[in-house]
Each structure stands twice: as structure tokens, then as C-alpha cells.
PDB file of C-alpha atoms in Angstrom:
ATOM      1  CA  MET A   1       0.626  -0.174   0.106  1.00  0.00           C
ATOM      2  CA  GLU A   2       3.037   2.468   0.439  1.00  0.00           C
ATOM      3  CA  ASP A   3       3.553   2.195  -3.076  1.00  0.00           C
ATOM      4  CA  GLY A   4       0.677   3.631  -3.919  1.00  0.00           C
ATOM      5  CA  LEU A   5       0.428   0.324  -6.971  1.00  0.00           C
ATOM      6  CA  SER A   6      -2.166  -1.460  -7.298  1.00  0.00           C
ATOM      7  CA  PRO A   7      -3.985  -4.195  -6.188  1.00  0.00           C
ATOM      8  CA  GLN A   8      -3.878  -1.625  -2.670  1.00  0.00           C
ATOM      9  CA  SER A   9      -4.693   1.396  -3.760  1.00  0.00           C
ATOM     10  CA  GLY A  10      -6.432   3.472  -6.044  1.00  0.00           C
ATOM     11  CA  PRO A  11      -9.978   2.899  -6.973  1.00  0.00           C
ATOM     12  CA  ILE A  12     -11.350  -0.669  -6.301  1.00  0.00           C
ATOM     13  CA  LYS A  13     -14.988  -1.633  -8.088  1.00  0.00           C
ATOM     14  CA  GLY A  14     -16.355  -3.786  -5.578  1.00  0.00           C
ATOM     15  CA  CYS A  15     -19.304  -6.056  -5.874  1.00  0.00           C
ATOM     16  CA  SER A  16     -22.588  -5.518  -4.324  1.00  0.00           C
ATOM     17  CA  ALA A  17     -25.240  -8.947  -3.854  1.00  0.00           C
ATOM     18  CA  ARG A  18     -27.652  -6.150  -5.657  1.00  0.00           C
ATOM     19  CA  SER A  19     -27.691  -5.179  -9.272  1.00  0.00           C
ATOM     20  CA  ASP A  20     -28.696  -1.766  -8.726  1.00  0.00           C
ATOM     21  CA  VAL A  21     -25.865  -1.026  -6.209  1.00  0.00           C
ATOM     22  CA  HIS A  22     -22.053  -0.022  -6.942  1.00  0.00           C
ATOM     23  CA  ARG A  23     -19.369   0.915  -4.713  1.00  0.00           C
ATOM     24  CA  THR A  24     -16.520   2.173  -5.145  1.00  0.00           C
ATOM     25  CA  PHE A  25     -13.397   1.240  -2.591  1.00  0.00           C
ATOM     26  CA  GLN A  26     -10.111   3.320  -1.984  1.00  0.00           C
ATOM     27  CA  TYR A  27      -7.417   2.189   1.218  1.00  0.00           C
ATOM     28  CA  SER A  28      -4.551   4.474   2.038  1.00  0.00           C
ATOM     29  CA  PHE A  29      -2.592   4.374   5.151  1.00  0.00           C
ATOM     30  CA  TRP A  30      -4.278   6.846   7.963  1.00  0.00           C
ATOM     31  CA  GLN A  31      -2.067  10.240   7.611  1.00  0.00           C
ATOM     32  CA  ASP A  32      -0.905  10.719  11.411  1.00  0.00           C
ATOM     33  CA  ASN A  33      -1.130   7.067  11.880  1.00  0.00           C
ATOM     34  CA  TYR A  34       0.084   3.733   9.981  1.00  0.00           C
ATOM     35  CA  ALA A  35      -1.502   1.333  12.372  1.00  0.00           C
ATOM     36  CA  PHE A  36      -4.737   2.449  10.771  1.00  0.00           C
ATOM     37  CA  VAL A  37      -5.878   2.601   7.397  1.00  0.00           C
ATOM     38  CA  SER A  38      -8.342   4.862   5.726  1.00  0.00           C
ATOM     39  CA  TRP A  39     -11.010   3.279   3.778  1.00  0.00           C
ATOM     40  CA  ARG A  40     -13.138   5.441   1.468  1.00  0.00           C
ATOM     41  CA  MET A  41     -16.146   4.159   0.117  1.00  0.00           C
ATOM     42  CA  VAL A  42     -18.810   5.561  -3.100  1.00  0.00           C
ATOM     43  CA  GLU A  43     -21.707   4.302  -3.417  1.00  0.00           C
ATOM     44  CA  GLU A  44     -24.281   4.517  -6.549  1.00  0.00           C
ATOM     45  CA  ARG A  45     -28.039   4.106  -6.839  1.00  0.00           C
ATOM     46  CA  GLU A  46     -29.552   4.483  -9.904  1.00  0.00           C
ATOM     47  CA  GLY A  47     -31.308   7.634  -9.170  1.00  0.00           C
ATOM     48  CA  LYS A  48     -29.768   8.521  -5.437  1.00  0.00           C
ATOM     49  CA  PRO A  49     -26.897  10.746  -5.311  1.00  0.00           C
ATOM     50  CA  ASN A  50     -23.818   8.904  -4.293  1.00  0.00           C
ATOM     51  CA  LYS A  51     -22.590   8.178  -1.017  1.00  0.00           C
ATOM     52  CA  CYS A  52     -19.366   8.925   0.485  1.00  0.00           C
ATOM     53  CA  THR A  53     -18.056   6.920   3.727  1.00  0.00           C
ATOM     54  CA  THR A  54     -14.547   6.946   5.449  1.00  0.00           C
ATOM     55  CA  SER A  55     -13.889   4.412   7.904  1.00  0.00           C
ATOM     56  CA  VAL A  56     -11.184   3.819   9.896  1.00  0.00           C
ATOM     57  CA  ILE A  57      -9.933   0.030  10.129  1.00  0.00           C
ATOM     58  CA  HIS A  58      -6.917  -0.915  12.618  1.00  0.00           C
ATOM     59  CA  VAL A  59      -4.235  -3.149  11.441  1.00  0.00           C
ATOM     60  CA  SER A  60      -1.086  -3.474  13.227  1.00  0.00           C
ATOM     61  CA  ARG A  61      -1.980  -6.827  13.956  1.00  0.00           C
ATOM     62  CA  PRO A  62      -1.201  -9.844  12.363  1.00  0.00           C
ATOM     63  CA  PHE A  63      -3.868 -10.979   9.469  1.00  0.00           C
ATOM     64  CA  LEU A  64      -5.355 -13.704  10.741  1.00  0.00           C
ATOM     65  CA  SER A  65      -8.276 -13.980   8.274  1.00  0.00           C
ATOM     66  CA  THR A  66     -10.420 -12.190   5.999  1.00  0.00           C
ATOM     67  CA  VAL A  67     -13.234 -12.332   8.776  1.00  0.00           C
ATOM     68  CA  ASP A  68     -10.879 -11.488  11.122  1.00  0.00           C
ATOM     69  CA  ILE A  69     -10.413  -8.516   9.486  1.00  0.00           C
ATOM     70  CA  ALA A  70     -13.991  -8.053   8.844  1.00  0.00           C
ATOM     71  CA  GLU A  71     -14.873  -7.915  12.752  1.00  0.00           C
ATOM     72  CA  ARG A  72     -11.994  -5.525  13.245  1.00  0.00           C
ATOM     73  CA  ARG A  73     -13.908  -2.450  10.483  1.00  0.00           C
ATOM     74  CA  ASN A  74     -17.322  -3.928  10.929  1.00  0.00           C
ATOM     75  CA  LEU A  75     -16.994  -2.819  15.443  1.00  0.00           C
ATOM     76  CA  VAL A  76     -18.561   0.051  14.897  1.00  0.00           C
ATOM     77  CA  GLU A  77     -19.711   0.732  11.323  1.00  0.00           C
ATOM     78  CA  PRO A  78     -23.568   1.208  11.400  1.00  0.00           C
ATOM     79  CA  PHE A  79     -23.775  -1.490   8.477  1.00  0.00           C
ATOM     80  CA  LYS A  80     -22.602  -4.943   9.488  1.00  0.00           C
ATOM     81  CA  SER A  81     -21.713  -7.402   7.137  1.00  0.00           C
ATOM     82  CA  LEU A  82     -20.285 -10.831   6.565  1.00  0.00           C
ATOM     83  CA  LEU A  83     -19.849 -11.938   2.888  1.00  0.00           C
ATOM     84  CA  GLY A  84     -18.031 -14.839   1.059  1.00  0.00           C
ATOM     85  CA  ARG A  85     -15.643 -14.668  -1.844  1.00  0.00           C
ATOM     86  CA  ASP A  86     -14.239 -17.179  -4.148  1.00  0.00           C
ATOM     87  CA  ALA A  87     -10.961 -17.189  -5.114  1.00  0.00           C
ATOM     88  CA  GLN A  88     -10.806 -14.124  -7.510  1.00  0.00           C
ATOM     89  CA  GLY A  89     -12.582 -11.700  -4.944  1.00  0.00           C
ATOM     90  CA  ASN A  90     -16.330 -11.975  -6.193  1.00  0.00           C
ATOM     91  CA  LEU A  91     -19.038 -11.651  -3.892  1.00  0.00           C
ATOM     92  CA  ILE A  92     -20.816 -15.464  -3.423  1.00  0.00           C
ATOM     93  CA  CYS A  93     -22.303 -15.200  -0.356  1.00  0.00           C
ATOM     94  CA  GLY A  94     -22.603 -13.092   2.653  1.00  0.00           C
ATOM     95  CA  LEU A  95     -25.619 -11.331   5.103  1.00  0.00           C
ATOM     96  CA  TYR A  96     -25.775  -7.946   6.028  1.00  0.00           C
ATOM     97  CA  PHE A  97     -27.993  -5.209   8.394  1.00  0.00           C
ATOM     98  CA  PRO A  98     -28.258  -2.151   9.734  1.00  0.00           C
ATOM     99  CA  THR A  99     -27.281  -1.568  13.559  1.00  0.00           C
ATOM    100  CA  ARG A 100     -30.606  -1.289  15.482  1.00  0.00           C
ATOM    101  CA  THR A 101     -32.393  -2.609  17.795  1.00  0.00           C
ATOM    102  CA  SER A 102     -33.575  -6.244  17.528  1.00  0.00           C
ATOM    103  CA  TYR A 103     -36.789  -5.066  17.119  1.00  0.00           C
ATOM    104  CA  ASN A 104     -36.331  -3.150  14.355  1.00  0.00           C
ATOM    105  CA  THR A 105     -33.505  -4.330  11.912  1.00  0.00           C
ATOM    106  CA  SER A 106     -33.509  -7.554   9.709  1.00  0.00           C
ATOM    107  CA  VAL A 107     -30.569  -9.073   8.217  1.00  0.00           C
ATOM    108  CA  THR A 108     -30.485 -10.125   4.106  1.00  0.00           C
ATOM    109  CA  PHE A 109     -29.341 -13.707   3.871  1.00  0.00           C
ATOM    110  CA  PHE A 110     -27.425 -14.216   0.315  1.00  0.00           C
ATOM    111  CA  HIS A 111     -25.850 -17.360  -1.321  1.00  0.00           C
ATOM    112  CA  LYS A 112     -26.028 -18.986  -4.374  1.00  0.00           C
ATOM    113  CA  VAL A 113     -28.529 -21.943  -5.419  1.00  0.00           C
ATOM    114  CA  ASN A 114     -28.029 -23.435  -8.790  1.00  0.00           C
ATOM    115  CA  GLY A 115     -25.946 -20.651 -10.364  1.00  0.00           C
ATOM    116  CA  LEU A 116     -28.498 -17.852  -9.402  1.00  0.00           C
ATOM    117  CA  VAL A 117     -28.390 -15.695  -5.951  1.00  0.00           C
ATOM    118  CA  ARG A 118     -31.221 -16.195  -3.619  1.00  0.00           C
ATOM    119  CA  HIS A 119     -31.783 -13.572  -0.744  1.00  0.00           C
ATOM    120  CA  VAL A 120     -33.261 -14.288   2.277  1.00  0.00           C
ATOM    121  CA  LYS A 121     -34.673 -11.767   4.610  1.00  0.00           C
ATOM    122  CA  ARG A 122     -35.875 -11.684   8.635  1.00  0.00           C
ATOM    123  CA  PRO A 123     -35.691  -9.539  11.450  1.00  0.00           C
ATOM    124  CA  LEU A 124     -32.879 -10.145  13.947  1.00  0.00           C
ATOM    125  CA  SER A 125     -35.138 -10.543  16.590  1.00  0.00           C
ATOM    126  CA  TYR A 126     -35.859 -13.962  14.743  1.00  0.00           C
ATOM    127  CA  PHE A 127     -32.826 -15.499  16.496  1.00  0.00           C
ATOM    128  CA  LEU A 128     -34.383 -15.016  19.624  1.00  0.00           C
ATOM    129  CA  VAL A 129     -36.811 -17.430  19.018  1.00  0.00           C
ATOM    130  CA  ASN A 130     -36.436 -21.134  18.826  1.00  0.00           C
ATOM    131  CA  ASP A 131     -38.564 -20.876  15.382  1.00  0.00           C
ATOM    132  CA  GLU A 132     -36.311 -22.544  12.842  1.00  0.00           C
ATOM    133  CA  GLN A 133     -37.376 -21.749   9.144  1.00  0.00           C
ATOM    134  CA  SER A 134     -36.228 -24.042   6.617  1.00  0.00           C
ATOM    135  CA  GLU A 135     -35.458 -21.154   3.999  1.00  0.00           C
ATOM    136  CA  VAL A 136     -33.198 -19.425   6.826  1.00  0.00           C
ATOM    137  CA  GLU A 137     -31.658 -22.412   7.931  1.00  0.00           C
ATOM    138  CA  GLU A 138     -30.111 -23.073   4.389  1.00  0.00           C
ATOM    139  CA  ALA A 139     -28.873 -20.032   3.780  1.00  0.00           C
ATOM    140  CA  LEU A 140     -26.948 -19.952   6.767  1.00  0.00           C
ATOM    141  CA  ALA A 141     -25.638 -23.476   6.340  1.00  0.00           C
ATOM    142  CA  ALA A 142     -24.494 -22.336   2.936  1.00  0.00           C
ATOM    143  CA  ILE A 143     -23.039 -18.594   4.194  1.00  0.00           C
ATOM    144  CA  ALA A 144     -21.412 -20.912   7.469  1.00  0.00           C
ATOM    145  CA  ASP A 145     -20.029 -23.079   4.582  1.00  0.00           C
ATOM    146  CA  GLN A 146     -18.176 -20.645   2.364  1.00  0.00           C
ATOM    147  CA  THR A 147     -16.886 -18.413   4.807  1.00  0.00           C
ATOM    148  CA  GLY A 148     -15.071 -21.116   6.458  1.00  0.00           C
ATOM    149  CA  ARG A 149     -17.779 -21.063   9.766  1.00  0.00           C
ATOM    150  CA  PRO A 150     -19.713 -24.027  11.570  1.00  0.00           C
ATOM    151  CA  SER A 151     -22.654 -23.351  10.958  1.00  0.00           C
ATOM    152  CA  SER A 152     -23.463 -23.446  15.195  1.00  0.00           C
ATOM    153  CA  ASP A 153     -21.195 -20.779  15.328  1.00  0.00           C
ATOM    154  CA  LEU A 154     -22.796 -18.345  13.074  1.00  0.00           C
ATOM    155  CA  ARG A 155     -26.009 -19.358  14.720  1.00  0.00           C
ATOM    156  CA  SER A 156     -24.684 -18.397  17.370  1.00  0.00           C
ATOM    157  CA  SER A 157     -23.011 -15.389  16.834  1.00  0.00           C
ATOM    158  CA  LEU A 158     -26.479 -13.836  15.541  1.00  0.00           C
ATOM    159  CA  VAL A 159     -28.082 -14.964  18.676  1.00  0.00           C
ATOM    160  CA  THR A 160     -25.483 -13.603  20.593  1.00  0.00           C
ATOM    161  CA  LEU A 161     -25.901 -10.194  18.191  1.00  0.00           C
ATOM    162  CA  ALA A 162     -29.081  -9.876  18.511  1.00  0.00           C
ATOM    163  CA  ARG A 163     -29.127 -10.263  22.783  1.00  0.00           C
ATOM    164  CA  LEU A 164     -26.691  -6.894  22.167  1.00  0.00           C
ATOM    165  CA  LEU A 165     -28.824  -5.293  20.061  1.00  0.00           C
ATOM    166  CA  LEU A 166     -31.814  -5.648  22.286  1.00  0.00           C
ATOM    167  CA  ASP A 167     -30.010  -2.705  24.526  1.00  0.00           C
ATOM    168  CA  GLU A 168     -30.934   0.815  22.893  1.00  0.00           C
ATOM    169  CA  ASP A 169     -28.545   2.387  25.512  1.00  0.00           C
ATOM    170  CA  LEU A 170     -26.062  -0.236  23.371  1.00  0.00           C
ATOM    171  CA  VAL A 171     -27.172   0.451  20.133  1.00  0.00           C
ATOM    172  CA  LYS A 172     -27.310   4.237  20.608  1.00  0.00           C
ATOM    173  CA  GLN A 173     -23.224   4.345  21.608  1.00  0.00           C
ATOM    174  CA  VAL A 174     -22.147   2.521  18.929  1.00  0.00           C
ATOM    175  CA  LEU A 175     -23.669   4.811  16.541  1.00  0.00           C
ATOM    176  CA  GLU A 176     -22.692   7.942  18.496  1.00  0.00           C
ATOM    177  CA  LEU A 177     -19.108   6.671  18.277  1.00  0.00           C
ATOM    178  CA  ASN A 178     -18.847   5.889  14.288  1.00  0.00           C
ATOM    179  CA  HIS A 179     -20.350   9.235  13.867  1.00  0.00           C
ATOM    180  CA  ASP A 180     -17.887  10.406  15.628  1.00  0.00           C
ATOM    181  CA  ILE A 181     -15.076   8.192  14.055  1.00  0.00           C
ATOM    182  CA  GLU A 182     -17.043   9.963  10.348  1.00  0.00           C
ATOM    183  CA  GLU A 183     -16.125  13.893  11.553  1.00  0.00           C
ATOM    184  CA  MET A 184     -12.458  12.979  12.942  1.00  0.00           C
ATOM    185  CA  THR A 185     -12.439  11.281   9.468  1.00  0.00           C
ATOM    186  CA  LYS A 186     -13.434  14.557   6.921  1.00  0.00           C
ATOM    187  CA  GLU A 187     -10.635  16.824   9.184  1.00  0.00           C
TER     188      GLU A 187
END
């Protein structure tokens, strides 16, 4: 990244689970502290103004896995995601949701079935009850398999997350912290 050459530098076209959403990413070391990487994203949607966000990722720890990096990035990000990619970097599966209380947000799961992307959307509160619906469980199993996680581990993480996000004060603090980070990155 320090040399400014591809593939870590310059605009990088991202993949999206939706054909009407296009994202471009640009990464650079944080000017004041090389323990952090600035991650700038421009999101384009038809008929809407472009949305630009900047996140800061702590990178001075050893690389353990792509999931580890995603967890570091997602810590205070108001939009959570777990994405699976193939060897060429193409998006193959994942889940995503905005940070809100469990009863006010839904999780979207997506994975390929017979070459086509299938989306399943459920309230996050789904994981607070023992109502296992086959299409959600099928999506969970596919995402777990393609991200290299046990299905029970992924389900357990979502149950824990749903319980955590019942705490309205915690949600408020996470969103405020993200806002503060966004404000710092504007300076």
C-alpha cells in the first residue's frame, strides 16, 4: 500500500449482492498513524445521490483471516456484514444488516442456489426465538460453509448479536461512536 500501486491502492470496484448498487473503494494509510488504514467507499444507486463514507481500520495486528479483518472493521460501523468471496474476489454469499435494536432491523442473507443468488430477509429478532425456518437455515448453512465457519457458530453469533442489540443504550453508543469517527475522518 505504501507504494501506491495496485491492487491495494487506487479505486477498486466492489461487488454487491444487488445489481442496482455499485461501490468503489479506496484504501490508504491514515496520515497521522500507520497503525490505521482509511477506507473510503463511494456507493452509487440509480436515481439517488452518491453516498461517500470513510472508515478507519486498525491494521497493526497480524493478519489472521478475512473474517478477523471484517470483525475489526465492523466494530463500530453502522452497517454490519459478513461476506464470502471466491478466489477471484467475487462475492458469493453473505449477510448484512444496519445497526438498530433487534426489533427494528432485519438481516438479509444471500447465497447462490443453482447459479442464481437467493436473498432471504428476516427480522434479527428471529434469532431470539426457536423458530427455525428452512430457508433461513439453508442460507445460514450455505454462508457458514462458504465463509469457513461452522453453521452452529454463525447461528450462535447471530443469537448473541440479537441479544446485544436489545440494549438501546448500547446501540445508541455504537452509532454515536461511529458518527464521531466519521467526523474525525472529515478533518
